[in-house]
PDB file of C-alpha atoms in Angstrom:
ATOM      1  CA  UNK A   1       0.000   0.000   0.000  1.00 52.00           C
ATOM      2  CA  UNK A   2       1.547   3.282  -1.156  1.00 56.00           C
ATOM      3  CA  UNK A   3       0.327   6.850  -0.956  1.00 60.00           C
ATOM      4  CA  UNK A   4      -0.694   8.247  -4.315  1.00 58.00           C
ATOM      5  CA  UNK A   5       0.770  10.768  -6.755  1.00 74.00           C
ATOM      6  CA  UNK A   6       4.473  11.580  -6.966  1.00 81.00           C
ATOM      7  CA  UNK A   7       5.135   9.729  -3.712  1.00 85.00           C
ATOM      8  CA  UNK A   8       3.890   6.486  -5.202  1.00 86.00           C
ATOM      9  CA  UNK A   9       5.921   7.038  -8.374  1.00 89.00           C
ATOM     10  CA  UNK A  10       9.071   7.554  -6.295  1.00 91.00           C
ATOM     11  CA  UNK A  11       8.341   4.377  -4.328  1.00 93.00           C
ATOM     12  CA  UNK A  12       7.969   2.433  -7.559  1.00 93.00           C
ATOM     13  CA  UNK A  13      11.299   3.648  -8.915  1.00 95.00           C
ATOM     14  CA  UNK A  14      13.396   3.524  -5.752  1.00 96.00           C
ATOM     15  CA  UNK A  15      11.802   0.567  -3.980  1.00 96.00           C
ATOM     16  CA  UNK A  16       9.398  -1.659  -5.881  1.00 95.00           C
ATOM     17  CA  UNK A  17      11.221  -2.299  -9.157  1.00 96.00           C
ATOM     18  CA  UNK A  18      14.663  -2.840  -7.550  1.00 97.00           C
ATOM     19  CA  UNK A  19      13.124  -5.210  -4.972  1.00 97.00           C
ATOM     20  CA  UNK A  20      11.415  -7.246  -7.660  1.00 96.00           C
ATOM     21  CA  UNK A  21      14.658  -7.360  -9.629  1.00 97.00           C
ATOM     22  CA  UNK A  22      16.750  -8.545  -6.659  1.00 96.00           C
ATOM     23  CA  UNK A  23      14.318 -11.037  -5.134  1.00 97.00           C
ATOM     24  CA  UNK A  24      12.009 -12.141  -7.922  1.00 96.00           C
ATOM     25  CA  UNK A  25       9.077 -11.401  -5.602  1.00 96.00           C
ATOM     26  CA  UNK A  26       6.179  -9.669  -7.341  1.00 95.00           C
ATOM     27  CA  UNK A  27       4.896  -6.502  -5.660  1.00 93.00           C
ATOM     28  CA  UNK A  28       1.353  -5.336  -6.355  1.00 90.00           C
ATOM     29  CA  UNK A  29       1.214  -1.595  -5.575  1.00 87.00           C
ATOM     30  CA  UNK A  30      -2.002  -0.030  -4.339  1.00 84.00           C
ATOM     31  CA  UNK A  31      -1.541   3.674  -4.956  1.00 74.00           C
ATOM     32  CA  UNK A  32      -4.527   5.022  -3.039  1.00 72.00           C
ATOM     33  CA  UNK A  33      -4.602   7.261  -0.008  1.00 71.00           C
ATOM     34  CA  UNK A  34      -4.971   5.068   3.067  1.00 69.00           C
ATOM     35  CA  UNK A  35      -6.750   6.190   6.230  1.00 73.00           C
ATOM     36  CA  UNK A  36      -6.552   4.637   9.661  1.00 76.00           C
ATOM     37  CA  UNK A  37     -10.335   4.179   9.552  1.00 77.00           C
ATOM     38  CA  UNK A  38      -9.871   1.924   6.531  1.00 79.00           C
ATOM     39  CA  UNK A  39      -7.101   0.108   8.328  1.00 79.00           C
ATOM     40  CA  UNK A  40      -9.248  -0.488  11.431  1.00 81.00           C
ATOM     41  CA  UNK A  41     -12.120  -1.798   9.308  1.00 81.00           C
ATOM     42  CA  UNK A  42      -9.809  -4.156   7.441  1.00 82.00           C
ATOM     43  CA  UNK A  43      -8.496  -5.612  10.694  1.00 82.00           C
ATOM     44  CA  UNK A  44     -11.840  -5.819  12.499  1.00 80.00           C
ATOM     45  CA  UNK A  45     -13.545  -7.625   9.628  1.00 84.00           C
ATOM     46  CA  UNK A  46     -10.618 -10.052   9.187  1.00 83.00           C
ATOM     47  CA  UNK A  47     -10.260  -8.966   5.576  1.00 81.00           C
ATOM     48  CA  UNK A  48      -6.593  -7.956   5.410  1.00 84.00           C
ATOM     49  CA  UNK A  49      -5.784  -7.471   1.752  1.00 84.00           C
ATOM     50  CA  UNK A  50      -2.495  -5.528   1.917  1.00 89.00           C
ATOM     51  CA  UNK A  51       0.865  -6.528   3.344  1.00 93.00           C
ATOM     52  CA  UNK A  52       2.722  -3.241   3.876  1.00 93.00           C
ATOM     53  CA  UNK A  53       1.156   0.057   4.941  1.00 91.00           C
ATOM     54  CA  UNK A  54       2.477   3.579   5.603  1.00 91.00           C
ATOM     55  CA  UNK A  55       1.731   4.880   9.113  1.00 92.00           C
ATOM     56  CA  UNK A  56       2.488   8.142  10.876  1.00 92.00           C
ATOM     57  CA  UNK A  57       4.241   8.069  14.234  1.00 94.00           C
ATOM     58  CA  UNK A  58       1.106   8.286  16.378  1.00 93.00           C
ATOM     59  CA  UNK A  59      -0.968   5.871  14.296  1.00 91.00           C
ATOM     60  CA  UNK A  60       1.836   3.303  14.476  1.00 93.00           C
ATOM     61  CA  UNK A  61       1.756   3.400  18.279  1.00 94.00           C
ATOM     62  CA  UNK A  62      -2.023   3.285  18.501  1.00 92.00           C
ATOM     63  CA  UNK A  63      -2.282   0.413  16.026  1.00 92.00           C
ATOM     64  CA  UNK A  64       0.375  -1.589  17.862  1.00 94.00           C
ATOM     65  CA  UNK A  65      -1.386  -1.031  21.197  1.00 92.00           C
ATOM     66  CA  UNK A  66      -4.529  -2.526  19.705  1.00 91.00           C
ATOM     67  CA  UNK A  67      -2.629  -5.542  18.411  1.00 92.00           C
ATOM     68  CA  UNK A  68      -3.158  -4.580  14.784  1.00 93.00           C
ATOM     69  CA  UNK A  69       0.465  -4.856  13.603  1.00 95.00           C
ATOM     70  CA  UNK A  70       2.943  -7.672  13.120  1.00 96.00           C
ATOM     71  CA  UNK A  71       6.266  -7.332  14.954  1.00 97.00           C
ATOM     72  CA  UNK A  72       9.159  -6.333  12.711  1.00 98.00           C
ATOM     73  CA  UNK A  73      11.672  -9.143  12.206  1.00 98.00           C
ATOM     74  CA  UNK A  74      14.936  -7.274  12.759  1.00 97.00           C
ATOM     75  CA  UNK A  75      16.920 -10.519  12.607  1.00 97.00           C
ATOM     76  CA  UNK A  76      16.977 -10.281   8.802  1.00 97.00           C
ATOM     77  CA  UNK A  77      18.533  -6.778   8.775  1.00 97.00           C
ATOM     78  CA  UNK A  78      22.188  -6.163   8.110  1.00 96.00           C
ATOM     79  CA  UNK A  79      23.820  -4.823  11.246  1.00 96.00           C
ATOM     80  CA  UNK A  80      25.395  -1.857   9.435  1.00 96.00           C
ATOM     81  CA  UNK A  81      21.934  -0.838   8.208  1.00 96.00           C
ATOM     82  CA  UNK A  82      20.123  -1.450  11.484  1.00 95.00           C
ATOM     83  CA  UNK A  83      22.727   0.437  13.481  1.00 95.00           C
ATOM     84  CA  UNK A  84      22.388   3.469  11.224  1.00 97.00           C
ATOM     85  CA  UNK A  85      18.618   3.741  11.630  1.00 96.00           C
ATOM     86  CA  UNK A  86      17.424   6.660  13.761  1.00 96.00           C
ATOM     87  CA  UNK A  87      16.412   5.273  17.147  1.00 94.00           C
ATOM     88  CA  UNK A  88      13.075   7.071  17.323  1.00 92.00           C
ATOM     89  CA  UNK A  89      12.011   5.677  13.945  1.00 90.00           C
ATOM     90  CA  UNK A  90      12.884   2.059  14.762  1.00 94.00           C
ATOM     91  CA  UNK A  91      10.235   0.398  16.908  1.00 96.00           C
ATOM     92  CA  UNK A  92       9.006  -3.119  17.547  1.00 96.00           C
ATOM     93  CA  UNK A  93       6.118  -2.734  15.108  1.00 97.00           C
ATOM     94  CA  UNK A  94       7.296  -0.200  12.521  1.00 97.00           C
ATOM     95  CA  UNK A  95      10.373   1.012  10.667  1.00 97.00           C
ATOM     96  CA  UNK A  96      10.862   4.645   9.689  1.00 95.00           C
ATOM     97  CA  UNK A  97      10.466   5.562   6.047  1.00 95.00           C
ATOM     98  CA  UNK A  98      10.878   9.358   5.989  1.00 96.00           C
ATOM     99  CA  UNK A  99      11.693  12.228   8.335  1.00 97.00           C
ATOM    100  CA  UNK A 100      10.385  15.760   7.945  1.00 96.00           C
ATOM    101  CA  UNK A 101      10.174  18.815  10.134  1.00 97.00           C
ATOM    102  CA  UNK A 102       8.206  21.901  10.967  1.00 96.00           C
ATOM    103  CA  UNK A 103      10.653  24.770  11.092  1.00 96.00           C
ATOM    104  CA  UNK A 104      10.978  28.531  10.834  1.00 97.00           C
ATOM    105  CA  UNK A 105      11.305  30.232   7.463  1.00 97.00           C
ATOM    106  CA  UNK A 106      11.985  33.873   6.538  1.00 95.00           C
ATOM    107  CA  UNK A 107      11.110  35.975   3.542  1.00 96.00           C
ATOM    108  CA  UNK A 108      14.628  37.228   2.770  1.00 96.00           C
ATOM    109  CA  UNK A 109      13.342  40.443   1.214  1.00 95.00           C
ATOM    110  CA  UNK A 110      11.770  41.295   4.572  1.00 95.00           C
ATOM    111  CA  UNK A 111      14.604  39.758   6.598  1.00 95.00           C
ATOM    112  CA  UNK A 112      17.833  39.988   4.542  1.00 94.00           C
ATOM    113  CA  UNK A 113      20.972  38.332   5.868  1.00 90.00           C
ATOM    114  CA  UNK A 114      22.461  41.634   7.078  1.00 92.00           C
ATOM    115  CA  UNK A 115      19.401  42.452   9.222  1.00 90.00           C
ATOM    116  CA  UNK A 116      18.343  40.933  12.579  1.00 92.00           C
ATOM    117  CA  UNK A 117      16.357  37.730  12.226  1.00 95.00           C
ATOM    118  CA  UNK A 118      14.641  35.616  14.862  1.00 96.00           C
ATOM    119  CA  UNK A 119      16.748  32.547  15.603  1.00 96.00           C
ATOM    120  CA  UNK A 120      14.549  30.936  18.260  1.00 98.00           C
ATOM    121  CA  UNK A 121      10.824  30.594  18.904  1.00 98.00           C
ATOM    122  CA  UNK A 122      11.144  33.086  21.744  1.00 98.00           C
ATOM    123  CA  UNK A 123      12.395  35.608  19.193  1.00 98.00           C
ATOM    124  CA  UNK A 124       9.680  34.603  16.724  1.00 98.00           C
ATOM    125  CA  UNK A 125       7.198  35.645  19.429  1.00 98.00           C
ATOM    126  CA  UNK A 126       8.949  39.039  19.742  1.00 97.00           C
ATOM    127  CA  UNK A 127       6.815  40.990  17.293  1.00 97.00           C
ATOM    128  CA  UNK A 128       8.250  44.334  18.420  1.00 96.00           C
ATOM    129  CA  UNK A 129      11.846  43.455  17.581  1.00 96.00           C
ATOM    130  CA  UNK A 130      10.947  41.343  14.528  1.00 96.00           C
ATOM    131  CA  UNK A 131       7.809  42.862  12.983  1.00 95.00           C
ATOM    132  CA  UNK A 132       6.168  41.013  10.126  1.00 95.00           C
ATOM    133  CA  UNK A 133       3.148  38.972   9.104  1.00 95.00           C
ATOM    134  CA  UNK A 134       3.206  35.449  10.505  1.00 97.00           C
ATOM    135  CA  UNK A 135       1.563  32.080   9.922  1.00 96.00           C
ATOM    136  CA  UNK A 136       1.442  28.855  11.912  1.00 96.00           C
ATOM    137  CA  UNK A 137      -0.085  25.410  11.379  1.00 96.00           C
ATOM    138  CA  UNK A 138      -3.555  24.821  12.753  1.00 97.00           C
ATOM    139  CA  UNK A 139      -3.904  22.816  15.935  1.00 97.00           C
ATOM    140  CA  UNK A 140      -7.027  21.010  14.788  1.00 96.00           C
ATOM    141  CA  UNK A 141      -5.092  17.814  14.067  1.00 94.00           C
ATOM    142  CA  UNK A 142      -3.243  17.720  17.359  1.00 95.00           C
ATOM    143  CA  UNK A 143       0.426  16.803  17.184  1.00 95.00           C
ATOM    144  CA  UNK A 144       1.250  18.999  14.177  1.00 94.00           C
ATOM    145  CA  UNK A 145       0.103  22.112  16.047  1.00 96.00           C
ATOM    146  CA  UNK A 146       2.525  24.654  17.578  1.00 97.00           C
ATOM    147  CA  UNK A 147       2.574  23.338  21.157  1.00 98.00           C
ATOM    148  CA  UNK A 148       6.286  22.684  21.555  1.00 98.00           C
ATOM    149  CA  UNK A 149       7.069  25.979  19.828  1.00 98.00           C
ATOM    150  CA  UNK A 150       4.791  27.882  22.203  1.00 98.00           C
ATOM    151  CA  UNK A 151       6.477  26.342  25.227  1.00 98.00           C
ATOM    152  CA  UNK A 152       9.959  27.009  23.884  1.00 98.00           C
ATOM    153  CA  UNK A 153       8.882  30.626  23.307  1.00 98.00           C
ATOM    154  CA  UNK A 154       7.775  30.790  26.944  1.00 98.00           C
ATOM    155  CA  UNK A 155      11.140  29.662  28.237  1.00 98.00           C
ATOM    156  CA  UNK A 156      10.754  25.895  28.586  1.00 98.00           C
ATOM    157  CA  UNK A 157      13.979  24.107  27.704  1.00 97.00           C
ATOM    158  CA  UNK A 158      14.007  21.542  24.928  1.00 96.00           C
ATOM    159  CA  UNK A 159      14.779  18.738  27.357  1.00 95.00           C
ATOM    160  CA  UNK A 160      11.834  19.607  29.600  1.00 98.00           C
ATOM    161  CA  UNK A 161       9.068  19.860  26.986  1.00 98.00           C
ATOM    162  CA  UNK A 162       7.356  16.554  27.744  1.00 98.00           C
ATOM    163  CA  UNK A 163       4.893  15.963  29.183  1.00 98.00           C
ATOM    164  CA  UNK A 164       3.548  19.098  27.530  1.00 98.00           C
ATOM    165  CA  UNK A 165       2.093  21.747  29.846  1.00 98.00           C
ATOM    166  CA  UNK A 166      -1.012  22.452  27.787  1.00 97.00           C
ATOM    167  CA  UNK A 167      -2.225  25.381  29.903  1.00 98.00           C
ATOM    168  CA  UNK A 168       1.147  27.079  29.547  1.00 98.00           C
ATOM    169  CA  UNK A 169       1.242  26.383  25.806  1.00 98.00           C
ATOM    170  CA  UNK A 170      -2.121  28.050  25.225  1.00 98.00           C
ATOM    171  CA  UNK A 171      -1.176  31.003  27.438  1.00 98.00           C
ATOM    172  CA  UNK A 172       1.864  31.464  25.199  1.00 98.00           C
ATOM    173  CA  UNK A 173      -0.268  31.133  22.065  1.00 98.00           C
ATOM    174  CA  UNK A 174      -2.547  33.868  23.434  1.00 98.00           C
ATOM    175  CA  UNK A 175       0.365  36.276  23.011  1.00 97.00           C
ATOM    176  CA  UNK A 176       1.092  35.462  19.371  1.00 97.00           C
ATOM    177  CA  UNK A 177      -2.508  34.885  18.250  1.00 97.00           C
ATOM    178  CA  UNK A 178      -3.234  38.522  17.210  1.00 96.00           C
ATOM    179  CA  UNK A 179      -0.197  38.490  14.924  1.00 95.00           C
ATOM    180  CA  UNK A 180      -1.036  35.345  12.954  1.00 96.00           C
ATOM    181  CA  UNK A 181      -2.437  36.037   9.484  1.00 94.00           C
ATOM    182  CA  UNK A 182      -3.731  32.489   9.137  1.00 95.00           C
ATOM    183  CA  UNK A 183      -3.502  29.144  10.907  1.00 97.00           C
ATOM    184  CA  UNK A 184      -2.889  27.052   7.809  1.00 94.00           C
ATOM    185  CA  UNK A 185      -4.533  23.655   7.376  1.00 93.00           C
ATOM    186  CA  UNK A 186      -2.500  22.051   4.590  1.00 89.00           C
ATOM    187  CA  UNK A 187       1.112  22.241   3.522  1.00 86.00           C
ATOM    188  CA  UNK A 188       0.071  23.407   0.063  1.00 87.00           C
ATOM    189  CA  UNK A 189      -1.863  26.310   1.600  1.00 91.00           C
ATOM    190  CA  UNK A 190       1.211  27.391   3.527  1.00 88.00           C
ATOM    191  CA  UNK A 191       3.402  26.974   0.460  1.00 90.00           C
ATOM    192  CA  UNK A 192       1.095  29.223  -1.532  1.00 91.00           C
ATOM    193  CA  UNK A 193       1.223  31.954   1.114  1.00 92.00           C
ATOM    194  CA  UNK A 194       5.001  31.871   1.087  1.00 93.00           C
ATOM    195  CA  UNK A 195       5.069  31.891  -2.702  1.00 92.00           C
ATOM    196  CA  UNK A 196       2.702  34.866  -2.875  1.00 93.00           C
ATOM    197  CA  UNK A 197       4.656  36.726  -0.151  1.00 93.00           C
ATOM    198  CA  UNK A 198       1.571  37.331   1.970  1.00 94.00           C
ATOM    199  CA  UNK A 199       3.548  36.285   5.066  1.00 95.00           C
ATOM    200  CA  UNK A 200       7.020  37.345   6.168  1.00 96.00           C
ATOM    201  CA  UNK A 201       7.657  34.708   8.824  1.00 96.00           C
ATOM    202  CA  UNK A 202       6.237  31.218   9.012  1.00 96.00           C
ATOM    203  CA  UNK A 203       6.475  27.841  10.522  1.00 96.00           C
ATOM    204  CA  UNK A 204       6.457  25.510   7.571  1.00 94.00           C
ATOM    205  CA  UNK A 205       6.985  21.931   6.509  1.00 94.00           C
ATOM    206  CA  UNK A 206      10.613  21.923   5.476  1.00 94.00           C
ATOM    207  CA  UNK A 207      10.027  20.125   2.181  1.00 90.00           C
ATOM    208  CA  UNK A 208       7.597  22.809   1.046  1.00 90.00           C
ATOM    209  CA  UNK A 209      10.092  25.582   1.732  1.00 92.00           C
ATOM    210  CA  UNK A 210      12.959  23.667   0.110  1.00 92.00           C
ATOM    211  CA  UNK A 211      10.865  23.228  -3.039  1.00 89.00           C
ATOM    212  CA  UNK A 212      10.168  26.974  -3.191  1.00 93.00           C
ATOM    213  CA  UNK A 213      13.824  27.838  -2.578  1.00 93.00           C
ATOM    214  CA  UNK A 214      14.880  25.453  -5.342  1.00 91.00           C
ATOM    215  CA  UNK A 215      12.477  27.310  -7.627  1.00 92.00           C
ATOM    216  CA  UNK A 216      14.155  30.633  -6.804  1.00 94.00           C
ATOM    217  CA  UNK A 217      11.913  31.737  -3.940  1.00 93.00           C
ATOM    218  CA  UNK A 218      13.297  34.492  -1.698  1.00 95.00           C
ATOM    219  CA  UNK A 219      13.201  32.335   1.406  1.00 96.00           C
ATOM    220  CA  UNK A 220      15.586  30.872   3.936  1.00 95.00           C
ATOM    221  CA  UNK A 221      15.061  28.044   6.412  1.00 95.00           C
ATOM    222  CA  UNK A 222      16.125  28.235  10.042  1.00 96.00           C
ATOM    223  CA  UNK A 223      16.663  24.673  11.313  1.00 96.00           C
ATOM    224  CA  UNK A 224      17.267  25.733  14.921  1.00 97.00           C
ATOM    225  CA  UNK A 225      14.543  24.216  17.142  1.00 98.00           C
ATOM    226  CA  UNK A 226      12.934  22.474  14.187  1.00 98.00           C
ATOM    227  CA  UNK A 227      10.325  19.882  15.227  1.00 98.00           C
ATOM    228  CA  UNK A 228      11.014  16.552  13.594  1.00 96.00           C
ATOM    229  CA  UNK A 229       8.470  13.844  12.974  1.00 95.00           C
ATOM    230  CA  UNK A 230       8.396  10.807  10.748  1.00 96.00           C
ATOM    231  CA  UNK A 231       6.399   8.187   8.913  1.00 95.00           C
ATOM    232  CA  UNK A 232       7.011   4.465   8.919  1.00 96.00           C
ATOM    233  CA  UNK A 233       6.273   1.181   7.226  1.00 96.00           C
ATOM    234  CA  UNK A 234       4.269  -1.471   9.068  1.00 95.00           C
ATOM    235  CA  UNK A 235       2.696  -4.872   8.426  1.00 96.00           C
ATOM    236  CA  UNK A 236      -1.003  -5.387   9.262  1.00 94.00           C
ATOM    237  CA  UNK A 237      -1.797  -8.250  11.624  1.00 93.00           C
ATOM    238  CA  UNK A 238      -2.929 -11.163   9.506  1.00 90.00           C
ATOM    239  CA  UNK A 239      -1.038 -10.051   6.415  1.00 91.00           C
ATOM    240  CA  UNK A 240      -1.412 -12.819   3.809  1.00 90.00           C
ATOM    241  CA  UNK A 241       2.242 -12.440   2.744  1.00 94.00           C
ATOM    242  CA  UNK A 242       3.902 -11.400   5.986  1.00 95.00           C
ATOM    243  CA  UNK A 243       7.269 -13.023   5.298  1.00 96.00           C
ATOM    244  CA  UNK A 244       7.666 -11.259   1.958  1.00 97.00           C
ATOM    245  CA  UNK A 245       6.458  -8.036   3.578  1.00 97.00           C
ATOM    246  CA  UNK A 246       9.270  -8.328   6.130  1.00 97.00           C
ATOM    247  CA  UNK A 247      11.796  -8.731   3.315  1.00 97.00           C
ATOM    248  CA  UNK A 248      10.344  -5.773   1.423  1.00 97.00           C
ATOM    249  CA  UNK A 249      10.578  -3.411   4.391  1.00 97.00           C
ATOM    250  CA  UNK A 250      14.131  -4.519   5.150  1.00 98.00           C
ATOM    251  CA  UNK A 251      15.091  -3.875   1.524  1.00 97.00           C
ATOM    252  CA  UNK A 252      13.530  -0.413   1.232  1.00 96.00           C
ATOM    253  CA  UNK A 253      15.067   0.867   4.459  1.00 96.00           C
ATOM    254  CA  UNK A 254      18.607   0.177   3.266  1.00 97.00           C
ATOM    255  CA  UNK A 255      20.818   3.226   2.818  1.00 98.00           C
ATOM    256  CA  UNK A 256      21.103   2.963  -0.956  1.00 98.00           C
ATOM    257  CA  UNK A 257      17.341   2.657  -1.417  1.00 98.00           C
ATOM    258  CA  UNK A 258      16.598   5.602   0.853  1.00 97.00           C
ATOM    259  CA  UNK A 259      19.259   7.689  -0.889  1.00 97.00           C
ATOM    260  CA  UNK A 260      17.595   6.909  -4.220  1.00 97.00           C
ATOM    261  CA  UNK A 261      14.141   7.751  -2.854  1.00 96.00           C
ATOM    262  CA  UNK A 262      14.996  11.108  -1.240  1.00 95.00           C
ATOM    263  CA  UNK A 263      16.437  12.346  -4.513  1.00 93.00           C
ATOM    264  CA  UNK A 264      12.977  11.804  -6.009  1.00 93.00           C
ATOM    265  CA  UNK A 265      10.932  13.094  -3.054  1.00 89.00           C
ATOM    266  CA  UNK A 266      12.275  15.815  -0.691  1.00 86.00           C
ATOM    267  CA  UNK A 267      11.958  13.948   2.617  1.00 93.00           C
ATOM    268  CA  UNK A 268      14.813  13.034   4.916  1.00 96.00           C
ATOM    269  CA  UNK A 269      16.060   9.456   5.206  1.00 97.00           C
ATOM    270  CA  UNK A 270      15.744   7.519   8.470  1.00 97.00           C
ATOM    271  CA  UNK A 271      18.901   5.546   7.664  1.00 97.00           C
ATOM    272  CA  UNK A 272      21.827   7.847   8.412  1.00 97.00           C
ATOM    273  CA  UNK A 273      24.103   5.912   6.075  1.00 97.00           C
ATOM    274  CA  UNK A 274      22.066   7.320   3.194  1.00 98.00           C
ATOM    275  CA  UNK A 275      23.813  10.656   3.710  1.00 97.00           C
ATOM    276  CA  UNK A 276      27.115   9.018   2.779  1.00 97.00           C
ATOM    277  CA  UNK A 277      25.626   8.361  -0.653  1.00 97.00           C
ATOM    278  CA  UNK A 278      24.271  11.873  -1.213  1.00 96.00           C
ATOM    279  CA  UNK A 279      26.062  15.051  -2.310  1.00 95.00           C
ATOM    280  CA  UNK A 280      26.426  17.429   0.648  1.00 94.00           C
ATOM    281  CA  UNK A 281      24.278  20.082  -1.047  1.00 93.00           C
ATOM    282  CA  UNK A 282      21.416  17.614  -1.317  1.00 95.00           C
ATOM    283  CA  UNK A 283      21.872  16.022   2.093  1.00 96.00           C
ATOM    284  CA  UNK A 284      21.657  19.389   3.853  1.00 95.00           C
ATOM    285  CA  UNK A 285      18.169  19.896   2.458  1.00 95.00           C
ATOM    286  CA  UNK A 286      16.778  17.225   4.771  1.00 96.00           C
ATOM    287  CA  UNK A 287      15.636  17.506   8.383  1.00 96.00           C
ATOM    288  CA  UNK A 288      17.439  14.323   9.458  1.00 97.00           C
ATOM    289  CA  UNK A 289      20.905  15.504   8.394  1.00 97.00           C
ATOM    290  CA  UNK A 290      23.305  14.897  11.325  1.00 96.00           C
ATOM    291  CA  UNK A 291      24.312  18.579  11.387  1.00 96.00           C
ATOM    292  CA  UNK A 292      20.810  19.486  12.601  1.00 96.00           C
ATOM    293  CA  UNK A 293      20.350  16.826  15.263  1.00 93.00           C
ATOM    294  CA  UNK A 294      21.703  18.760  18.248  1.00 94.00           C
ATOM    295  CA  UNK A 295      19.321  21.699  17.738  1.00 96.00           C
ATOM    296  CA  UNK A 296      16.231  19.697  16.765  1.00 97.00           C
ATOM    297  CA  UNK A 297      13.169  18.719  18.769  1.00 97.00           C
ATOM    298  CA  UNK A 298      11.853  15.196  18.238  1.00 97.00           C
ATOM    299  CA  UNK A 299       8.083  14.977  18.553  1.00 97.00           C
ATOM    300  CA  UNK A 300       7.165  12.581  21.377  1.00 97.00           C
ATOM    301  CA  UNK A 301       4.614  10.377  19.638  1.00 96.00           C
ATOM    302  CA  UNK A 302       4.305   8.242  22.762  1.00 95.00           C
ATOM    303  CA  UNK A 303       3.065  11.206  24.807  1.00 97.00           C
ATOM    304  CA  UNK A 304       0.493  12.177  22.179  1.00 97.00           C
ATOM    305  CA  UNK A 305      -0.731   8.580  22.086  1.00 95.00           C
ATOM    306  CA  UNK A 306      -1.140   8.105  25.836  1.00 95.00           C
ATOM    307  CA  UNK A 307      -4.748   7.489  26.855  1.00 94.00           C
ATOM    308  CA  UNK A 308      -6.136   8.767  30.137  1.00 92.00           C
ATOM    309  CA  UNK A 309      -8.869   7.405  32.429  1.00 93.00           C
ATOM    310  CA  UNK A 310     -11.497   9.140  30.264  1.00 93.00           C
ATOM    311  CA  UNK A 311     -10.518   7.008  27.289  1.00 92.00           C
ATOM    312  CA  UNK A 312      -9.109   9.969  25.360  1.00 94.00           C
ATOM    313  CA  UNK A 313      -5.526  10.340  24.197  1.00 95.00           C
ATOM    314  CA  UNK A 314      -3.474  13.455  24.829  1.00 97.00           C
ATOM    315  CA  UNK A 315      -3.803  14.118  21.117  1.00 96.00           C
ATOM    316  CA  UNK A 316      -7.609  14.014  21.427  1.00 96.00           C
ATOM    317  CA  UNK A 317      -7.554  16.364  24.406  1.00 97.00           C
ATOM    318  CA  UNK A 318      -5.327  18.933  22.769  1.00 98.00           C
ATOM    319  CA  UNK A 319      -7.582  18.956  19.686  1.00 97.00           C
ATOM    320  CA  UNK A 320     -10.620  19.609  21.898  1.00 97.00           C
ATOM    321  CA  UNK A 321      -8.798  22.431  23.670  1.00 97.00           C
ATOM    322  CA  UNK A 322      -7.765  23.954  20.339  1.00 98.00           C
ATOM    323  CA  UNK A 323     -11.310  23.882  18.956  1.00 97.00           C
ATOM    324  CA  UNK A 324     -12.487  25.872  21.980  1.00 97.00           C
ATOM    325  CA  UNK A 325      -9.530  28.278  21.987  1.00 97.00           C
ATOM    326  CA  UNK A 326      -9.579  29.211  18.300  1.00 96.00           C
ATOM    327  CA  UNK A 327     -13.153  30.507  18.623  1.00 94.00           C
ATOM    328  CA  UNK A 328     -12.350  32.831  21.532  1.00 87.00           C
TER     329      UNK A 328
END
């Protein structure tokens, strides 16, 4: 099961065809968008028809907690490949496929290199010193909202972010709220605002900004305090071809395969050895480049997935809080 569009085409070129060539195993791609609701229905009705699925960090945890995923057989991985995988993207039930980040971006006509620029989220919040029109991602989907950024802006250290202090995060967001032009819903919406120069400062998905910069856009990324997240590959419980699925995932998380893929789609590899196979200029475009690790924030998918006595996850609760707050 692959996502559609250019992503699926890149998977076919970098993963599917080389795997078929090496192993002789036929892969049948399903290039449709795949929701967790569809996944749950497939499992609950005992009608598993796919062997490999893409899952985001939170969905992978929730699905594994419900017993909906097969354990990953790491015994078939080469040690040099397994050791190079990012720890946070290597779990019992899933293996990281891509890394991306939400990070700060400037319009360089508004903030040229010889002028002061905000370097931290605390400075991003300083609208007096750094005036300009701003945009942030909506909080209506939970984990992708600006919670960590709001806490960093309020003085919380990176190492003390979790568990998130939600009250403090929203108090911090109260301060920046009047200066936000739009809380964008989709990455394409944000990309369009940056392209049209209707915002001067933004938090953005790094791949969107890199694409605009490559097209000549007057933008610059600030990777300091970027928030990294990831997607993974997993095997549904009851997969009809689980053994071949294990071999496929092992193959496509090798360094050479990830290096081939990220040159087709601008997402960071989860296998750090892939950077050895990429030109430096290309490797530095990706959130998972080792040069950025010390100043990055890794989203704590486990915290967002934790379920309280009321049966709701922290992700559910923060969405509810957002829906109330945005109307105030």
